[in-house]
Amino acid sequence: MADALVRIMQDSGEKWEDMLIFLPSRRAVRTVEKDLVRRVGHAVMLPHLVALGEGVDDEEYVPEITGDDVISNTERVIVVAKLLVADANIGRLSVALPIARDLVRMQDYLENEGVDAADIDWMELVDEKYAQHFQSKAQMLGILSQVMREYANGRQTSVQVRNAEIRNWINYFHKYKLVIVCGSTASVPATADLMVAIAAQPHGRIILSGKIDGRESDFELDTNPYNAEYKFLGRVGVKPADVIQIDVGQSAIDFMNYCMGNDTAPTQISNDLRHCHLVVCGREAQEAEAVAEIAERSIKDNKSVLVITPDAAGNQRIAVALAHRNIDADFSGGKSGAATSAGRAILNLLDAWIEKSADEFNLAYVKSGRNLFDTIADIVERYHPQFTPKCVIDDADSVLVWHAIKDLSDALNVAVVDLDVADARALIADALSGVSVRGAMNDGAGVVVLGTIESRMQTADVVILTGLNDGMFPSRGYENSWLPRALAQQIGLPSPDRKVSLQALDFMNLSCGPEVYWVRSGASGGVQMTESRFLSRIIARGGDFDTAVGTDIIAKIVADDSPNLCPLSYAPPSPPADWSDVYVTELEHLIHNPYSFYVKHILRLKTKDDYWLTPDARDFGNLVHEVIEKATDYRTDVLIAQMDARAHEILGRGSILFHFWHKRFCEIAPLVEKVFGQMPDGARAEIGASVKIPVGKNAERVVRARADWVWDGGVLDIKTGSAPSESQLKEGNMPQLPLEALMLKSGGFKIKTTKISQLPIMQFLQLKNNDVRLIEYDAQTTQMMIDAAYNKTQELFQMYSAGGAEYENRPNSDQKYRNYDDLVRAYD
């Protein structure tokens, strides 16, 4: 393409600085700049090079639309999601979000084609002859489209603005003596309009990609590589046979055209594709290693390498494989904001809070006036040292993350949307996924890794095409889920096969490089994969490509992937010192079975319930805790009714187990009424706190808790089984409630306290079957138990955090300390 472009530039006889040239991407602009300078060999006045899709940059240009006249995509998605939440089948913002995103995406596709969704009579379009679910969707589309038009109040969408800016270039052609579009497929309507205008100019030139040659009946198919170019030629009244061919040397393009066409007649075209090497890997990880092996061999031969990967996951695997071999690569094609260190750290922290407690987020959210950006800023300020992974909060990547969260926050404020931590996490993840973080181009790298679109007008000595499985390369384009396909095409939505067409053209052009590798994996996630239809067509047409090199590469990878095994150690685990925060409930594991603490707290493994497991004592306990916590009326009959209602939801009506649960509700409710009828004013349920335990002279470790009930002067723990015995508490072997009492005494709970809390009491509300009672310890006994728990905890931290003790497995009769016994390495 670069050779063809230079040919046209030279043949025109015009000065380069008098030319306006449109190229597929910014990367293409950068590549052409370097290529032109290389060809000349000295400083030179370059043409005006513009990436297609960018607006007019002329000094006389005055934008007709300013920032206040534009409604952001983020705001559109938030407003639509808020409207969708009203649907009882959706209910939550995090559930509505992907639906809203898909709807906005569909509206953007329509706007790209010049159609306003609000102008469509959706109910007339999807009438009674279509299935009810399509009619329901059409009704929703009609309502949302009208509401969004009224809400936008004349503001333009970003798609409308971008398309208008592309077309505005038409007014500036007269300033140049030669206007060229190079490498575009004219698949985007605004770009096609621009190209039509250029084609109508005496000084306009269009350089099409590939070599459009074959039967017009093939070009009319949505999946044909030249479908978009064929439609463009139709608009300018040019037959494919009349397109001027630029000879830039021998290539395999004629055989590629033959493969992608449907002409069954014999051909004399050479099938020589021996410059192409097929590499079939066993799995995706091996595919990344194959790419790294090819790149390493090529670099040793002083060859440049271009890697094409169609998906972000494959990109990450290749990055790891190249880094493992210390290969410097240019990944400036971009990565998602969610994949940056700052993005991952924020999402990881929110995940942890969703799993354990939302108190920290809720407090920060309320403190910031329910402003999401201020909340995140406060969280970053307080928790940055604990972020995983570590990140620099003011580097270029992080700044883009903060901008995205700020835009999201502004949209939430405009739409007046309140969040919980789960919704905040979903919205931030969605916002960051739309951010493309691009580093500076690494000009010195011998390997460049790009997506298919970015690869246009790029070249290298060795080209590696990865992910060549159907569904990946090619992948289908936008698949509309709101309408039957025939109606989608009727109103102007593009065919899902358009992306297949574009990727087919990319595949053909890239496969014409001097040395090409086609790499695919035979399985993904344990599922057998089908080779790309592009490869299937080449095989069916008898393409003569190489497989021997691929066999050698796989053999090398398998050999490197078979290291000598290290002997399995049966010693108790002794990981690096753990100083992370600990919840009081986990301390019991450290006391009674250190190995279960190691698995639960350090490895963070969770037991997964059997799918067929029926409700059990845990469900009963959770039910009782939930009803007591949320109750506003503690009368016995009201409590029993509420517990019965929840039991029916969990067990289903007619369950024999309900009879036994109801009997216990009747036993529990009178005591609950008595205890909570006497509960002091200001008592709080499910409230978090923490305390620092000194370890040695200069260290400390944080213990956290979430108490069932706390008030000025006391703490209460609800047990639907047996409460800890007095001896266990005095020995410090059940430290949960005593440490919660210590937190109250030291002001750890965010409640109003007086000097009474300096001498707290402890209560266990034991709701055990046939043994329902309140167990209370006075202030003196409580202090004794606090001291025992404190000393025991300090002793444990000294052993394990500071002393590096092994987390040995101790046999225990209590099942909750034995959940991980099957992971223990032990001889029979």
CSV table of C-alpha atoms in Angstrom, one decimal, residues 321-496:
chain,number,residue,atom,x,y,z
A,321,ALA,CA,5.2,-15.2,26.5
A,322,LEU,CA,7.4,-12.5,24.8
A,323,ALA,CA,8.3,-11.0,28.2
A,324,HIS,CA,9.4,-14.5,29.4
A,325,ARG,CA,11.9,-14.6,26.6
A,326,ASN,CA,13.0,-10.9,27.2
A,327,ILE,CA,11.7,-9.9,23.8
A,328,ASP,CA,11.1,-6.2,23.5
A,329,ALA,CA,7.7,-5.7,21.8
A,330,ASP,CA,5.5,-2.7,20.9
A,331,PHE,CA,2.0,-3.2,22.3
A,332,SER,CA,1.0,0.4,21.8
A,333,GLY,CA,-2.1,-0.7,20.0
A,334,GLY,CA,-3.7,-0.2,23.4
A,335,LYS,CA,-5.2,-2.0,26.3
A,336,SER,CA,-8.4,-1.6,28.3
A,337,GLY,CA,-8.5,0.7,31.2
A,338,ALA,CA,-9.6,-2.2,33.3
A,339,ALA,CA,-6.3,-3.9,32.5
A,340,THR,CA,-4.2,-1.1,33.9
A,341,SER,CA,-2.7,-1.3,37.3
A,342,ALA,CA,-4.9,1.4,38.7
A,343,GLY,CA,-8.0,0.0,37.1
A,344,ARG,CA,-7.3,-3.5,38.4
A,345,ALA,CA,-6.4,-2.2,41.9
A,346,ILE,CA,-9.7,-0.3,42.2
A,347,LEU,CA,-11.8,-3.3,41.0
A,348,ASN,CA,-9.9,-5.7,43.2
A,349,LEU,CA,-10.6,-3.6,46.3
A,350,LEU,CA,-14.3,-3.3,45.4
A,351,ASP,CA,-14.4,-7.1,44.9
A,352,ALA,CA,-13.0,-7.6,48.4
A,353,TRP,CA,-15.6,-5.3,49.9
A,354,ILE,CA,-18.4,-7.0,48.1
A,355,GLU,CA,-17.2,-10.3,49.5
A,356,LYS,CA,-16.6,-9.2,53.1
A,357,SER,CA,-18.3,-5.9,54.0
A,358,ALA,CA,-19.5,-2.9,52.1
A,359,ASP,CA,-19.1,-0.6,55.2
A,360,GLU,CA,-15.9,1.1,54.0
A,361,PHE,CA,-17.5,2.0,50.6
A,362,ASN,CA,-20.8,3.1,52.1
A,363,LEU,CA,-19.1,5.4,54.6
A,364,ALA,CA,-16.9,6.9,51.9
A,365,TYR,CA,-19.9,7.3,49.6
A,366,VAL,CA,-22.0,9.1,52.1
A,367,LYS,CA,-19.1,11.2,53.3
A,368,SER,CA,-18.5,12.4,49.7
A,369,GLY,CA,-22.2,13.4,49.2
A,370,ARG,CA,-22.8,10.3,47.1
A,371,ASN,CA,-20.4,11.5,44.4
A,372,LEU,CA,-18.7,8.5,42.9
A,373,PHE,CA,-15.5,10.3,41.9
A,374,ASP,CA,-15.0,11.9,45.2
A,375,THR,CA,-15.6,8.5,46.8
A,376,ILE,CA,-12.9,6.9,44.7
A,377,ALA,CA,-10.6,9.8,45.3
A,378,ASP,CA,-11.1,9.3,49.1
A,379,ILE,CA,-10.5,5.5,48.8
A,380,VAL,CA,-7.4,6.0,46.7
A,381,GLU,CA,-6.0,8.5,49.3
A,382,ARG,CA,-6.7,6.1,52.2
A,383,TYR,CA,-6.0,2.7,50.7
A,384,HIS,CA,-3.4,3.4,48.0
A,385,PRO,CA,-0.5,1.7,50.0
A,386,GLN,CA,-2.7,-1.5,50.2
A,387,PHE,CA,-3.6,-1.6,46.5
A,388,THR,CA,-3.0,-4.9,44.6
A,389,PRO,CA,-1.4,-4.6,42.2
A,390,LYS,CA,0.7,-1.6,43.1
A,391,CYS,CA,0.2,1.4,40.9
A,392,VAL,CA,1.4,5.0,40.4
A,393,ILE,CA,-1.7,7.1,40.8
A,394,ASP,CA,-0.4,10.0,38.6
A,395,ASP,CA,1.2,8.2,35.7
A,396,ALA,CA,-0.4,8.5,32.2
A,397,ASP,CA,-2.3,5.2,32.4
A,398,SER,CA,-3.8,6.1,35.8
A,399,VAL,CA,-4.9,9.6,34.7
A,400,LEU,CA,-7.0,8.0,31.9
A,401,VAL,CA,-8.6,5.8,34.5
A,402,TRP,CA,-9.4,8.7,36.8
A,403,HIS,CA,-10.8,10.7,33.8
A,404,ALA,CA,-13.1,7.8,32.9
A,405,ILE,CA,-14.4,7.5,36.5
A,406,LYS,CA,-14.9,11.3,36.6
A,407,ASP,CA,-17.0,11.2,33.4
A,408,LEU,CA,-19.0,8.3,34.9
A,409,SER,CA,-19.5,10.2,38.1
A,410,ASP,CA,-20.7,13.3,36.3
A,411,ALA,CA,-23.2,11.2,34.3
A,412,LEU,CA,-24.5,9.6,37.6
A,413,ASN,CA,-24.9,13.0,39.1
A,414,VAL,CA,-26.9,14.3,36.1
A,415,ALA,CA,-29.1,11.2,36.1
A,416,VAL,CA,-29.5,11.3,39.9
A,417,VAL,CA,-28.5,7.7,40.5
A,418,ASP,CA,-27.5,6.3,43.9
A,419,LEU,CA,-25.2,3.3,44.1
A,420,ASP,CA,-24.3,0.4,46.3
A,421,VAL,CA,-20.8,-1.2,46.1
A,422,ALA,CA,-21.9,-3.9,43.7
A,423,ASP,CA,-23.4,-1.4,41.3
A,424,ALA,CA,-20.4,0.9,41.6
A,425,ARG,CA,-18.1,-2.0,40.8
A,426,ALA,CA,-20.1,-2.9,37.7
A,427,LEU,CA,-20.3,0.7,36.4
A,428,ILE,CA,-16.6,1.3,36.9
A,429,ALA,CA,-15.7,-1.9,35.2
A,430,ASP,CA,-17.9,-1.0,32.3
A,431,ALA,CA,-16.5,2.6,32.1
A,432,LEU,CA,-12.9,1.4,32.2
A,433,SER,CA,-13.5,-1.3,29.5
A,434,GLY,CA,-14.3,1.5,27.1
A,435,VAL,CA,-11.0,3.3,27.8
A,436,SER,CA,-8.2,2.5,25.4
A,437,VAL,CA,-4.8,3.1,27.1
A,438,ARG,CA,-2.1,3.5,24.5
A,439,GLY,CA,1.6,3.9,25.2
A,440,ALA,CA,4.1,5.7,23.1
A,441,MET,CA,5.1,3.8,20.0
A,442,ASN,CA,8.2,1.7,20.7
A,443,ASP,CA,10.1,2.5,17.5
A,444,GLY,CA,13.0,0.4,18.6
A,445,ALA,CA,11.1,-2.8,19.1
A,446,GLY,CA,11.7,-5.7,16.8
A,447,VAL,CA,8.2,-7.1,17.4
A,448,VAL,CA,4.9,-5.1,16.9
A,449,VAL,CA,1.6,-6.6,18.2
A,450,LEU,CA,-1.6,-5.2,16.7
A,451,GLY,CA,-5.2,-5.8,16.1
A,452,THR,CA,-6.5,-6.3,12.5
A,453,ILE,CA,-7.7,-2.7,12.0
A,454,GLU,CA,-4.4,-1.3,13.3
A,455,SER,CA,-2.5,-3.6,11.0
A,456,ARG,CA,-3.6,-1.9,7.8
A,457,MET,CA,-0.7,-0.3,5.9
A,458,GLN,CA,1.8,-2.0,8.2
A,459,THR,CA,4.5,-4.3,7.0
A,460,ALA,CA,7.3,-6.5,8.4
A,461,ASP,CA,9.7,-9.2,7.3
A,462,VAL,CA,7.7,-11.8,9.2
A,463,VAL,CA,3.9,-11.6,9.7
A,464,ILE,CA,2.2,-13.8,12.3
A,465,LEU,CA,-1.6,-14.2,12.2
A,466,THR,CA,-2.9,-15.7,15.4
A,467,GLY,CA,-6.3,-16.9,16.7
A,468,LEU,CA,-7.2,-18.4,13.3
A,469,ASN,CA,-10.3,-20.3,14.6
A,470,ASP,CA,-13.8,-19.6,13.4
A,471,GLY,CA,-15.5,-17.3,15.8
A,472,MET,CA,-12.2,-15.6,16.5
A,473,PHE,CA,-10.6,-14.8,13.2
A,474,PRO,CA,-13.0,-14.2,11.7
A,475,SER,CA,-15.4,-13.1,14.4
A,476,ARG,CA,-18.9,-12.0,13.8
A,477,GLY,CA,-19.7,-8.3,14.0
A,478,TYR,CA,-22.5,-6.6,15.9
A,479,GLU,CA,-25.3,-9.2,16.4
A,480,ASN,CA,-28.5,-7.3,17.2
A,481,SER,CA,-30.5,-9.1,19.9
A,482,TRP,CA,-33.5,-6.8,19.8
A,483,LEU,CA,-34.9,-7.6,16.3
A,484,PRO,CA,-35.2,-10.5,13.8
A,485,ARG,CA,-32.3,-10.2,11.3
A,486,ALA,CA,-34.6,-9.4,8.4
A,487,LEU,CA,-36.1,-6.4,10.2
A,488,ALA,CA,-32.6,-5.3,11.5
A,489,GLN,CA,-31.4,-5.1,7.9
A,490,GLN,CA,-34.7,-3.4,6.8
A,491,ILE,CA,-34.1,-0.4,9.1
A,492,GLY,CA,-30.4,-0.1,8.2
A,493,LEU,CA,-28.5,-2.1,10.8
A,494,PRO,CA,-25.3,-3.5,9.3
A,495,SER,CA,-25.1,-7.3,8.7
A,496,PRO,CA,-23.2,-9.2,11.4
